[in-house]
mmCIF file of C-alpha atoms and ligand atoms in Angstrom:
data_model
loop_
_atom_site.group_PDB
_atom_site.id
_atom_site.type_symbol
_atom_site.label_atom_id
_atom_site.label_comp_id
_atom_site.label_asym_id
_atom_site.label_seq_id
_atom_site.Cartn_x
_atom_site.Cartn_y
_atom_site.Cartn_z
ATOM 1 C CA MET A 1 123.834 82.793 111.188
ATOM 2 C CA LYS A 2 122.326 80.340 113.612
ATOM 3 C CA LEU A 3 124.793 78.740 115.390
ATOM 4 C CA LEU A 4 122.198 75.589 115.239
ATOM 5 C CA GLU A 5 121.333 76.456 112.279
ATOM 6 C CA PHE A 6 125.386 76.338 111.513
ATOM 7 C CA LEU A 7 125.357 72.972 112.987
ATOM 8 C CA LYS A 8 123.098 71.674 110.791
ATOM 9 C CA GLY A 9 124.469 72.720 107.900
ATOM 10 C CA GLU A 10 121.238 74.883 107.010
ATOM 11 C CA ARG A 11 121.505 78.789 104.894
ATOM 12 C CA LYS A 12 119.026 80.807 104.994
ATOM 13 C CA LYS A 13 116.375 80.563 102.535
ATOM 14 C CA SER A 14 116.439 83.112 100.549
ATOM 15 C CA ALA A 15 112.699 83.930 100.937
ATOM 16 C CA SER A 16 112.761 85.377 104.671
ATOM 17 C CA VAL A 17 115.686 87.238 104.025
ATOM 18 C CA ALA A 18 113.742 88.795 101.382
ATOM 19 C CA LYS A 19 111.107 89.271 103.516
ATOM 20 C CA GLU A 20 113.795 91.033 105.957
ATOM 21 C CA ARG A 21 115.048 93.475 103.671
ATOM 22 C CA LEU A 22 111.199 94.459 102.126
ATOM 23 C CA GLN A 23 110.232 95.251 106.195
ATOM 24 C CA ILE A 24 113.023 97.384 106.306
ATOM 25 C CA ILE A 25 112.723 99.213 102.884
ATOM 26 C CA VAL A 26 108.736 99.317 103.981
ATOM 27 C CA ALA A 27 108.960 101.055 106.402
ATOM 28 C CA HIS A 28 111.474 103.716 105.049
ATOM 29 C CA GLN A 29 109.116 104.914 102.458
ATOM 30 C CA ARG A 30 106.227 105.432 103.712
ATOM 31 C CA GLY A 31 107.669 107.592 107.159
ATOM 32 C CA HIS A 32 109.052 109.742 103.417
ATOM 33 C CA ARG A 33 105.634 109.830 102.305
ATOM 34 C CA GLY A 34 102.911 112.685 101.991
ATOM 35 C CA GLN A 35 106.350 114.683 102.462
ATOM 36 C CA PRO A 36 106.398 117.602 99.948
ATOM 37 C CA ASP A 37 108.645 116.180 96.102
ATOM 38 C CA TYR A 38 111.535 118.843 97.509
ATOM 39 C CA MET A 39 112.893 116.853 100.665
ATOM 40 C CA PRO A 40 114.747 114.412 98.890
ATOM 41 C CA MET A 41 116.918 117.094 97.138
ATOM 42 C CA LEU A 42 116.382 119.640 100.671
ATOM 43 C CA GLU A 43 117.850 116.183 103.048
ATOM 44 C CA GLN A 44 121.076 115.565 99.631
ATOM 45 C CA GLU A 45 121.793 119.415 100.245
ATOM 46 C CA LEU A 46 121.467 119.715 103.521
ATOM 47 C CA LEU A 47 124.078 116.674 103.614
ATOM 48 C CA GLU A 48 126.571 118.297 101.607
ATOM 49 C CA VAL A 49 126.810 121.189 103.172
ATOM 50 C CA ILE A 50 127.036 120.147 106.607
ATOM 51 C CA ARG A 51 129.522 117.999 105.729
ATOM 52 C CA ARG A 52 131.776 121.015 104.200
ATOM 53 C CA TYR A 53 132.519 120.873 107.665
ATOM 54 C CA VAL A 54 132.139 117.045 109.697
ATOM 55 C CA LYS A 55 132.813 114.652 108.528
ATOM 56 C CA VAL A 56 129.787 111.736 108.880
ATOM 57 C CA ASP A 57 128.266 109.165 106.256
ATOM 58 C CA GLN A 58 125.413 109.065 104.176
ATOM 59 C CA ASP A 59 122.931 107.942 106.313
ATOM 60 C CA ALA A 60 124.603 110.121 109.549
ATOM 61 C CA ILE A 61 121.473 112.617 108.216
ATOM 62 C CA ASN A 62 117.914 112.267 109.381
ATOM 63 C CA ILE A 63 115.078 114.449 108.216
ATOM 64 C CA SER A 64 111.781 115.070 109.148
ATOM 65 C CA LEU A 65 108.312 117.943 108.414
ATOM 66 C CA ASP A 66 106.258 117.238 110.920
ATOM 67 C CA SER A 67 102.634 119.223 110.396
ATOM 68 C CA GLU A 68 100.105 120.507 113.213
ATOM 69 C CA ASP A 69 97.180 122.499 112.548
ATOM 70 C CA ASP A 70 98.991 125.900 112.086
ATOM 71 C CA CYS A 71 102.381 125.099 112.488
ATOM 72 C CA SER A 72 104.904 122.324 110.534
ATOM 73 C CA VAL A 73 108.041 121.468 112.123
ATOM 74 C CA LEU A 74 110.828 120.535 110.212
ATOM 75 C CA GLU A 75 114.123 118.467 112.481
ATOM 76 C CA LEU A 76 117.262 117.756 111.501
ATOM 77 C CA ASN A 77 118.570 114.565 112.951
ATOM 78 C CA VAL A 78 122.913 114.608 112.847
ATOM 79 C CA THR A 79 124.690 112.146 113.980
ATOM 80 C CA LEU A 80 128.021 113.341 114.339
ATOM 81 C CA PRO A 81 131.253 110.631 114.252
ATOM 82 C CA ASN A 82 133.285 110.665 117.998
ATOM 83 C CA ARG A 83 135.577 112.957 118.814
ATOM 84 C CA ASP A 84 139.228 111.724 119.019
ATOM 85 C CA MET B 1 77.405 105.907 87.913
ATOM 86 C CA ALA B 2 80.342 103.962 86.994
ATOM 87 C CA LYS B 3 82.887 102.418 89.709
ATOM 88 C CA ILE B 4 86.787 102.977 88.225
ATOM 89 C CA ILE B 5 88.777 100.415 88.676
ATOM 90 C CA VAL B 6 92.931 101.188 88.410
ATOM 91 C CA VAL B 7 95.010 98.581 87.703
ATOM 92 C CA THR B 8 98.157 99.350 88.658
ATOM 93 C CA SER B 9 101.720 98.133 90.193
ATOM 94 C CA GLY B 10 104.997 100.099 89.568
ATOM 95 C CA LYS B 11 106.736 97.644 88.293
ATOM 96 C CA GLY B 12 106.760 96.509 84.671
ATOM 97 C CA GLY B 13 105.594 92.852 83.518
ATOM 98 C CA VAL B 14 104.383 91.696 86.417
ATOM 99 C CA GLY B 15 100.645 90.662 84.800
ATOM 100 C CA LYS B 16 98.770 94.513 85.248
ATOM 101 C CA THR B 17 97.399 93.936 81.426
ATOM 102 C CA THR B 18 96.695 89.958 81.563
ATOM 103 C CA SER B 19 94.167 90.910 85.025
ATOM 104 C CA ALA B 20 92.964 94.123 83.650
ATOM 105 C CA ALA B 21 91.771 92.084 80.881
ATOM 106 C CA ALA B 22 90.953 88.691 82.917
ATOM 107 C CA ILE B 23 88.903 91.134 85.810
ATOM 108 C CA ALA B 24 87.100 92.818 82.640
ATOM 109 C CA THR B 25 85.942 90.208 81.094
ATOM 110 C CA GLY B 26 84.480 87.929 84.254
ATOM 111 C CA LEU B 27 82.359 91.139 85.617
ATOM 112 C CA ALA B 28 80.445 91.709 81.331
ATOM 113 C CA LEU B 29 80.724 87.953 82.044
ATOM 114 C CA ARG B 30 78.728 88.482 85.249
ATOM 115 C CA GLY B 31 75.948 90.684 83.517
ATOM 116 C CA ASN B 32 78.205 94.564 84.277
ATOM 117 C CA LYS B 33 78.341 96.689 81.518
ATOM 118 C CA THR B 34 81.834 97.092 81.681
ATOM 119 C CA VAL B 35 84.670 98.971 79.767
ATOM 120 C CA VAL B 36 88.616 98.359 80.426
ATOM 121 C CA ILE B 37 91.288 101.679 79.092
ATOM 122 C CA ASP B 38 94.457 100.599 77.366
ATOM 123 C CA PHE B 39 96.585 103.780 79.448
ATOM 124 C CA ASP B 40 98.924 101.867 78.244
ATOM 125 C CA VAL B 41 99.718 105.244 75.402
ATOM 126 C CA GLY B 42 103.243 104.603 73.154
ATOM 127 C CA LEU B 43 102.712 100.867 74.106
ATOM 128 C CA ARG B 44 99.470 99.098 73.577
ATOM 129 C CA ASN B 45 99.281 95.391 74.703
ATOM 130 C CA LEU B 46 95.616 95.837 75.601
ATOM 131 C CA ASP B 47 94.286 95.168 72.474
ATOM 132 C CA LEU B 48 96.022 91.358 72.011
ATOM 133 C CA ILE B 49 95.402 90.199 75.193
ATOM 134 C CA MET B 50 91.461 90.542 74.014
ATOM 135 C CA GLY B 51 91.976 89.522 70.767
ATOM 136 C CA CYS B 52 90.720 93.334 69.011
ATOM 137 C CA GLU B 53 93.842 94.681 67.276
ATOM 138 C CA ARG B 54 92.786 93.712 63.859
ATOM 139 C CA ARG B 55 89.861 96.236 64.476
ATOM 140 C CA VAL B 56 91.442 99.371 66.367
ATOM 141 C CA VAL B 57 90.779 102.252 64.073
ATOM 142 C CA TYR B 58 90.615 104.897 66.900
ATOM 143 C CA ASP B 59 92.385 105.546 69.872
ATOM 144 C CA LEU B 60 92.210 107.656 73.608
ATOM 145 C CA VAL B 61 94.827 109.330 71.727
ATOM 146 C CA ASN B 62 92.393 110.561 69.346
ATOM 147 C CA VAL B 63 88.802 111.190 71.947
ATOM 148 C CA ILE B 64 91.040 112.526 73.474
ATOM 149 C CA GLN B 65 92.669 115.249 70.742
ATOM 150 C CA GLY B 66 88.529 115.566 69.719
ATOM 151 C CA GLU B 67 89.737 114.346 65.613
ATOM 152 C CA ALA B 68 86.991 111.486 66.304
ATOM 153 C CA GLY B 69 83.689 110.343 68.911
ATOM 154 C CA LEU B 70 84.148 108.812 72.042
ATOM 155 C CA ASN B 71 81.315 105.680 69.911
ATOM 156 C CA GLN B 72 83.603 105.864 67.007
ATOM 157 C CA ALA B 73 86.896 104.592 69.181
ATOM 158 C CA LEU B 74 85.092 101.880 71.507
ATOM 159 C CA ILE B 75 85.912 98.435 70.678
ATOM 160 C CA ARG B 76 82.551 96.118 71.319
ATOM 161 C CA ASP B 77 84.288 92.732 72.261
ATOM 162 C CA LYS B 78 83.319 89.414 70.668
ATOM 163 C CA ARG B 79 82.183 86.897 73.056
ATOM 164 C CA SER B 80 81.081 89.440 75.092
ATOM 165 C CA GLU B 81 78.192 92.367 74.681
ATOM 166 C CA ASN B 82 78.183 93.832 77.887
ATOM 167 C CA LEU B 83 82.556 94.364 77.295
ATOM 168 C CA HIS B 84 83.940 97.807 75.386
ATOM 169 C CA ILE B 85 87.527 97.960 75.013
ATOM 170 C CA LEU B 86 89.341 101.899 74.366
ATOM 171 C CA PRO B 87 92.329 101.133 72.852
ATOM 172 C CA ALA B 88 95.463 103.641 73.289
ATOM 173 C CA SER B 89 97.107 105.136 70.997
ATOM 174 C CA GLN B 90 100.463 103.503 69.488
ATOM 175 C CA THR B 91 102.338 106.421 67.796
ATOM 176 C CA ARG B 92 101.873 109.483 70.859
ATOM 177 C CA ASP B 93 103.678 109.679 73.647
ATOM 178 C CA LYS B 94 102.712 109.813 77.118
ATOM 179 C CA ASP B 95 101.824 112.778 76.910
ATOM 180 C CA ALA B 96 99.119 113.730 74.750
ATOM 181 C CA LEU B 97 97.272 112.678 77.537
ATOM 182 C CA THR B 98 95.893 115.555 79.496
ATOM 183 C CA LEU B 99 94.021 115.350 83.404
ATOM 184 C CA GLU B 100 90.962 117.253 81.128
ATOM 185 C CA GLY B 101 91.047 115.360 78.659
ATOM 186 C CA VAL B 102 90.783 111.967 80.540
ATOM 187 C CA GLU B 103 88.508 113.159 82.923
ATOM 188 C CA THR B 104 85.855 114.053 79.981
ATOM 189 C CA ILE B 105 86.456 110.087 78.319
ATOM 190 C CA LEU B 106 86.371 109.003 82.116
ATOM 191 C CA GLY B 107 83.277 110.991 83.176
ATOM 192 C CA SER B 108 81.325 109.979 79.533
ATOM 193 C CA LEU B 109 81.207 106.511 80.288
ATOM 194 C CA SER B 110 80.250 106.422 83.537
ATOM 195 C CA GLU B 111 77.140 107.418 82.228
ATOM 196 C CA GLU B 112 76.996 104.643 80.736
ATOM 197 C CA PHE B 113 78.821 102.024 82.485
ATOM 198 C CA ASP B 114 78.684 100.111 85.264
ATOM 199 C CA TYR B 115 82.869 98.795 85.414
ATOM 200 C CA ILE B 116 85.581 100.561 84.433
ATOM 201 C CA ILE B 117 88.875 99.456 84.388
ATOM 202 C CA CYS B 118 91.951 101.219 83.521
ATOM 203 C CA ASP B 119 95.092 99.570 82.807
ATOM 204 C CA SER B 120 98.001 101.227 83.904
ATOM 205 C CA PRO B 121 100.886 102.221 82.266
ATOM 206 C CA ALA B 122 104.649 100.580 84.495
ATOM 207 C CA GLY B 123 106.302 103.601 86.289
ATOM 208 C CA ILE B 124 105.064 106.024 88.489
ATOM 209 C CA GLU B 125 105.702 108.810 86.265
ATOM 210 C CA ARG B 126 102.776 110.869 84.344
ATOM 211 C CA GLY B 127 100.798 107.932 82.711
ATOM 212 C CA ALA B 128 100.713 106.043 86.086
ATOM 213 C CA GLN B 129 99.143 109.217 87.727
ATOM 214 C CA LEU B 130 96.772 109.975 85.082
ATOM 215 C CA ALA B 131 95.960 106.248 85.043
ATOM 216 C CA LEU B 132 95.183 106.309 89.065
ATOM 217 C CA TYR B 133 94.141 109.818 89.322
ATOM 218 C CA PHE B 134 90.238 109.868 88.859
ATOM 219 C CA ALA B 135 90.143 106.364 89.830
ATOM 220 C CA ASP B 136 87.588 104.903 93.316
ATOM 221 C CA GLU B 137 88.822 101.263 93.467
ATOM 222 C CA ALA B 138 93.116 99.682 93.239
ATOM 223 C CA ILE B 139 93.682 96.703 92.342
ATOM 224 C CA VAL B 140 97.158 96.716 92.864
ATOM 225 C CA VAL B 141 99.172 93.556 91.029
ATOM 226 C CA THR B 142 102.024 92.564 92.795
ATOM 227 C CA ASN B 143 104.354 89.510 92.103
ATOM 228 C CA PRO B 144 106.444 87.303 95.189
ATOM 229 C CA GLU B 145 109.883 89.093 94.521
ATOM 230 C CA VAL B 146 111.346 91.964 96.167
ATOM 231 C CA SER B 147 111.615 94.812 93.459
ATOM 232 C CA SER B 148 108.015 94.490 92.563
ATOM 233 C CA VAL B 149 106.543 94.416 96.533
ATOM 234 C CA ARG B 150 108.580 98.016 96.685
ATOM 235 C CA ASP B 151 106.461 99.088 94.061
ATOM 236 C CA SER B 152 103.815 98.414 95.237
ATOM 237 C CA ASP B 153 104.189 99.758 98.363
ATOM 238 C CA ARG B 154 105.642 103.556 96.338
ATOM 239 C CA ILE B 155 102.422 102.753 93.538
ATOM 240 C CA LEU B 156 99.997 102.696 97.501
ATOM 241 C CA GLY B 157 101.604 106.234 98.325
ATOM 242 C CA LEU B 158 100.759 107.543 94.834
ATOM 243 C CA LEU B 159 97.026 105.989 95.251
ATOM 244 C CA SER B 160 96.539 108.207 98.818
ATOM 245 C CA SER B 161 98.675 111.684 98.197
ATOM 246 C CA LYS B 162 98.344 112.033 94.511
ATOM 247 C CA SER B 163 94.170 111.180 93.802
ATOM 248 C CA ARG B 164 91.899 112.640 92.786
ATOM 249 C CA ARG B 165 89.975 111.855 95.853
ATOM 250 C CA ALA B 166 93.420 112.684 98.069
ATOM 251 C CA GLU B 167 93.011 116.117 97.209
ATOM 252 C CA GLN B 168 89.353 116.343 97.210
ATOM 253 C CA ASN B 169 90.118 114.543 101.170
ATOM 254 C CA ARG B 170 87.507 112.532 100.281
ATOM 255 C CA GLU B 171 86.563 108.961 101.021
ATOM 256 C CA PRO B 172 90.137 107.573 100.803
ATOM 257 C CA ILE B 173 90.964 105.651 97.346
ATOM 258 C CA LYS B 174 89.511 101.903 98.118
ATOM 259 C CA GLU B 175 93.229 99.657 97.707
ATOM 260 C CA HIS B 176 93.113 96.018 96.595
ATOM 261 C CA LEU B 177 96.311 93.612 96.936
ATOM 262 C CA LEU B 178 96.211 91.250 93.480
ATOM 263 C CA VAL B 179 99.225 88.963 94.236
ATOM 264 C CA THR B 180 100.195 86.864 91.082
ATOM 265 C CA ARG B 181 102.506 84.954 89.483
ATOM 266 C CA TYR B 182 102.517 82.313 93.120
ATOM 267 C CA ASN B 183 104.754 79.339 92.433
ATOM 268 C CA PRO B 184 103.430 77.290 96.311
ATOM 269 C CA ASN B 185 106.215 74.557 95.608
ATOM 270 C CA ARG B 186 108.965 77.872 95.211
ATOM 271 C CA VAL B 187 107.372 79.085 98.052
ATOM 272 C CA ASP B 188 107.129 75.412 99.981
ATOM 273 C CA ASP B 189 111.478 75.213 98.895
ATOM 274 C CA GLY B 190 111.526 78.428 101.278
ATOM 275 C CA ASP B 191 112.915 80.813 97.666
ATOM 276 C CA MET B 192 109.493 82.995 97.250
ATOM 277 C CA LEU B 193 107.817 85.195 99.661
ATOM 278 C CA ASN B 194 104.375 83.685 101.033
ATOM 279 C CA LEU B 195 101.458 84.953 100.950
ATOM 280 C CA ASP B 196 100.963 86.082 103.884
ATOM 281 C CA ASP B 197 103.945 88.154 104.289
ATOM 282 C CA ILE B 198 103.433 89.483 101.522
ATOM 283 C CA CYS B 199 100.220 90.662 102.697
ATOM 284 C CA GLU B 200 102.133 91.779 105.852
ATOM 285 C CA ILE B 201 104.622 94.110 103.971
ATOM 286 C CA LEU B 202 101.934 95.571 102.347
ATOM 287 C CA ALA B 203 98.893 95.283 104.430
ATOM 288 C CA ILE B 204 96.040 96.032 102.652
ATOM 289 C CA ASN B 205 92.711 93.713 101.809
ATOM 290 C CA LEU B 206 94.190 90.777 99.371
ATOM 291 C CA ILE B 207 91.523 89.965 96.141
ATOM 292 C CA GLY B 208 93.096 87.401 95.034
ATOM 293 C CA LEU B 209 95.845 84.957 94.280
ATOM 294 C CA ILE B 210 96.285 83.658 90.354
ATOM 295 C CA PRO B 211 99.088 80.791 90.352
ATOM 296 C CA GLU B 212 101.625 80.672 87.518
ATOM 297 C CA SER B 213 100.327 78.923 85.315
ATOM 298 C CA GLU B 214 100.631 77.956 81.906
ATOM 299 C CA ALA B 215 97.058 79.012 80.239
ATOM 300 C CA VAL B 216 98.244 82.408 80.688
ATOM 301 C CA LEU B 217 100.106 81.722 77.892
ATOM 302 C CA ARG B 218 98.147 79.932 76.480
ATOM 303 C CA SER B 219 95.261 82.732 76.651
ATOM 304 C CA SER B 220 97.693 85.228 75.549
ATOM 305 C CA ASN B 221 98.498 83.730 72.298
ATOM 306 C CA GLN B 222 94.673 83.272 71.406
ATOM 307 C CA GLY B 223 93.891 87.032 72.096
ATOM 308 C CA VAL B 224 91.350 85.311 74.568
ATOM 309 C CA PRO B 225 91.755 86.360 78.208
ATOM 310 C CA VAL B 226 92.504 84.418 80.424
ATOM 311 C CA ILE B 227 89.803 83.731 82.299
ATOM 312 C CA HIS B 228 87.217 82.341 79.734
ATOM 313 C CA ASP B 229 89.320 78.933 80.610
ATOM 314 C CA ASP B 230 87.830 77.897 83.103
ATOM 315 C CA LYS B 231 88.870 75.240 83.425
ATOM 316 C CA SER B 232 92.369 76.447 83.845
ATOM 317 C CA ASP B 233 93.552 77.132 87.492
ATOM 318 C CA ALA B 234 93.432 80.767 86.461
ATOM 319 C CA GLY B 235 91.215 81.001 85.137
ATOM 320 C CA GLN B 236 89.373 79.957 88.195
ATOM 321 C CA ALA B 237 91.953 82.287 90.445
ATOM 322 C CA TYR B 238 90.662 85.123 88.326
ATOM 323 C CA ALA B 239 86.864 84.099 88.205
ATOM 324 C CA ASP B 240 87.453 84.216 92.341
ATOM 325 C CA THR B 241 88.999 87.837 92.249
ATOM 326 C CA VAL B 242 85.769 88.771 90.085
ATOM 327 C CA SER B 243 83.334 87.356 92.723
ATOM 328 C CA ARG B 244 85.498 88.892 95.487
ATOM 329 C CA LEU B 245 84.611 92.787 94.009
ATOM 330 C CA MET B 246 81.627 92.090 93.723
ATOM 331 C CA GLY B 247 81.440 91.505 97.400
ATOM 332 C CA GLU B 248 81.156 87.713 97.670
ATOM 333 C CA ASP B 249 82.485 85.566 99.773
ATOM 334 C CA VAL B 250 84.879 83.036 97.974
ATOM 335 C CA PRO B 251 87.461 80.882 100.081
ATOM 336 C CA LEU B 252 91.100 80.988 98.499
ATOM 337 C CA ARG B 253 92.694 78.864 96.344
ATOM 338 C CA PHE B 254 95.542 77.894 94.741
ATOM 339 C CA GLN B 255 98.076 78.717 98.198
ATOM 340 C CA HIS B 256 99.000 75.408 98.274
ATOM 341 C CA VAL B 257 100.403 72.932 96.338
ATOM 342 C CA PRO B 258 97.596 70.388 95.867
ATOM 343 C CA LYS B 259 98.242 67.175 97.976
ATOM 344 C CA ARG B 260 99.087 64.824 95.487
ATOM 345 C CA GLY B 261 96.666 61.225 95.229
ATOM 346 C CA LEU B 262 97.275 57.495 96.509
ATOM 347 C CA ILE B 263 97.287 56.355 92.246
ATOM 348 C CA SER B 264 99.504 59.402 91.491
ATOM 349 C CA ARG B 265 101.885 59.027 93.792
ATOM 350 C CA MET B 266 101.578 55.358 92.881
ATOM 351 C CA PHE B 267 102.278 56.287 89.569
ATOM 352 C CA GLY B 268 104.586 58.923 89.602
ATOM 353 C CA GLY B 269 103.648 61.570 87.053
ATOM 354 C CA GLY B 270 104.367 64.981 86.539
ATOM 355 C CA GLY B 271 103.005 67.740 88.961
ATOM 356 C CA ARG B 272 99.995 69.336 88.601
ATOM 357 C CA ARG B 273 100.273 71.983 85.229
HETATM 358 N N1 ATP C 301 99.635 83.934 86.468
HETATM 359 C C1 ATP C 301 101.008 84.301 84.891
HETATM 360 N N2 ATP C 301 101.616 82.644 85.109
HETATM 361 C C2 ATP C 301 102.249 83.327 83.509
HETATM 362 N N3 ATP C 301 102.380 84.344 83.271
HETATM 363 C C3 ATP C 301 101.893 85.039 83.892
HETATM 364 C C4 ATP C 301 100.870 85.260 84.613
HETATM 365 N N4 ATP C 301 101.131 86.443 84.396
HETATM 366 C C5 ATP C 301 100.941 86.821 83.425
HETATM 367 N N5 ATP C 301 102.334 86.572 83.462
HETATM 368 C C6 ATP C 301 102.603 86.843 81.764
HETATM 369 O O1 ATP C 301 104.091 88.185 82.244
HETATM 370 C C7 ATP C 301 104.056 88.588 81.149
HETATM 371 C C8 ATP C 301 103.495 90.486 81.347
HETATM 372 O O2 ATP C 301 101.778 89.817 82.059
HETATM 373 P P1 ATP C 301 101.681 92.131 81.074
HETATM 374 O O3 ATP C 301 101.389 92.473 79.953
HETATM 375 O O4 ATP C 301 100.566 91.338 81.941
HETATM 376 O O5 ATP C 301 102.145 92.474 82.751
HETATM 377 P P2 ATP C 301 102.286 94.703 82.549
HETATM 378 O O6 ATP C 301 102.125 94.398 84.190
HETATM 379 O O7 ATP C 301 100.533 94.785 81.719
HETATM 380 O O8 ATP C 301 103.314 94.605 82.330
HETATM 381 P P3 ATP C 301 103.698 96.203 81.469
HETATM 382 O O9 ATP C 301 104.421 96.574 82.840
HETATM 383 O O10 ATP C 301 104.091 96.114 80.414
HETATM 384 O O11 ATP C 301 102.707 96.942 80.763
HETATM 385 C C9 ATP C 301 103.394 88.175 80.292
HETATM 386 O O12 ATP C 301 103.937 86.991 79.491
HETATM 387 C C10 ATP C 301 102.183 87.329 80.406
HETATM 388 O O13 ATP C 301 102.129 86.626 79.540
HETATM 389 MG MG1 MG C 302 100.381 95.679 80.530
#
């Protein structure tokens, strides 16, 4: 909450919270649009394999498929935790 | 060749059937030969909203399975001779529909009608996919509420990937946003998503705005599509929507709380209905 809102005793209107949440959800959904149906499963299974070796969060993995004319690139991004 | 328009939403209970009935009726009243098809197999409702439930003999599934001819199943609307209804089955399940069957029916109807309105079931599964597969245009019905907006976006994804137009690489389905059950008072209070925000998030062309209205329940009780109630806010809003579908440019109404006149301010009195 912003300081001014706090001092004025205003709470954030629920509609603007809804809007912010939706913008994130929709951006995420659109990122996955047009991908093959197996992608969520693939993502989940890859995550399980990685987790056998490293402790990572559910959202630490990001996978995408880009197709150009004659080849497709499967891109896998995993954020590993800092080493202690 | 008829224009095939699917009325869809993803989320259930947002006003698809109410809208399909009103829009089909409106198109017919404006002189277009129109047929409205209930794709909600197993859970039909359109016949009730259209007020023809007692005249249903055969349905979509009977026609697909060859148990009845198309003309035996079509019900002619009591009020408008340009309007026909093709009801869904009450007893079968949605697996009784086949893509080929639907294609054949739409093909025959196309020769006779100007508009084919498909009332989709809720969800994003087979039934909803069949209802949208052959569409030329889509009316995406959305309530000002997070889950409805998210589901509408899912449906937009299906329209652009799992339709015949998408699979044949033809010009994509023309997508229209129809926001229903809008309550400007709650928008002003900051507790309901406003129209501009919904349009910004979904980023498709707005075809109409239907206010939350007491007229809708009243008209469904009577089995008379709300567009016949031309004194009501919802009836007028659907009439505007039909005009825009037919390519007319009409200004948007019912977006804001009406300013109260001096008299009603002096004497109190409730808000408008
Ligand atoms: N503008 C409106 N104002 C008030 N009530 C409405 C409005 N539009 C729809 N309703 C009510 O919302 C309920 C659901 O409407 P409807 O059956 O048209 O939704 P639907 O999307 O077809 O539902 P389903 O997903 O079950 O097929 C009904 O009770 C209807 O009367
Ligand atoms: Mg319905």
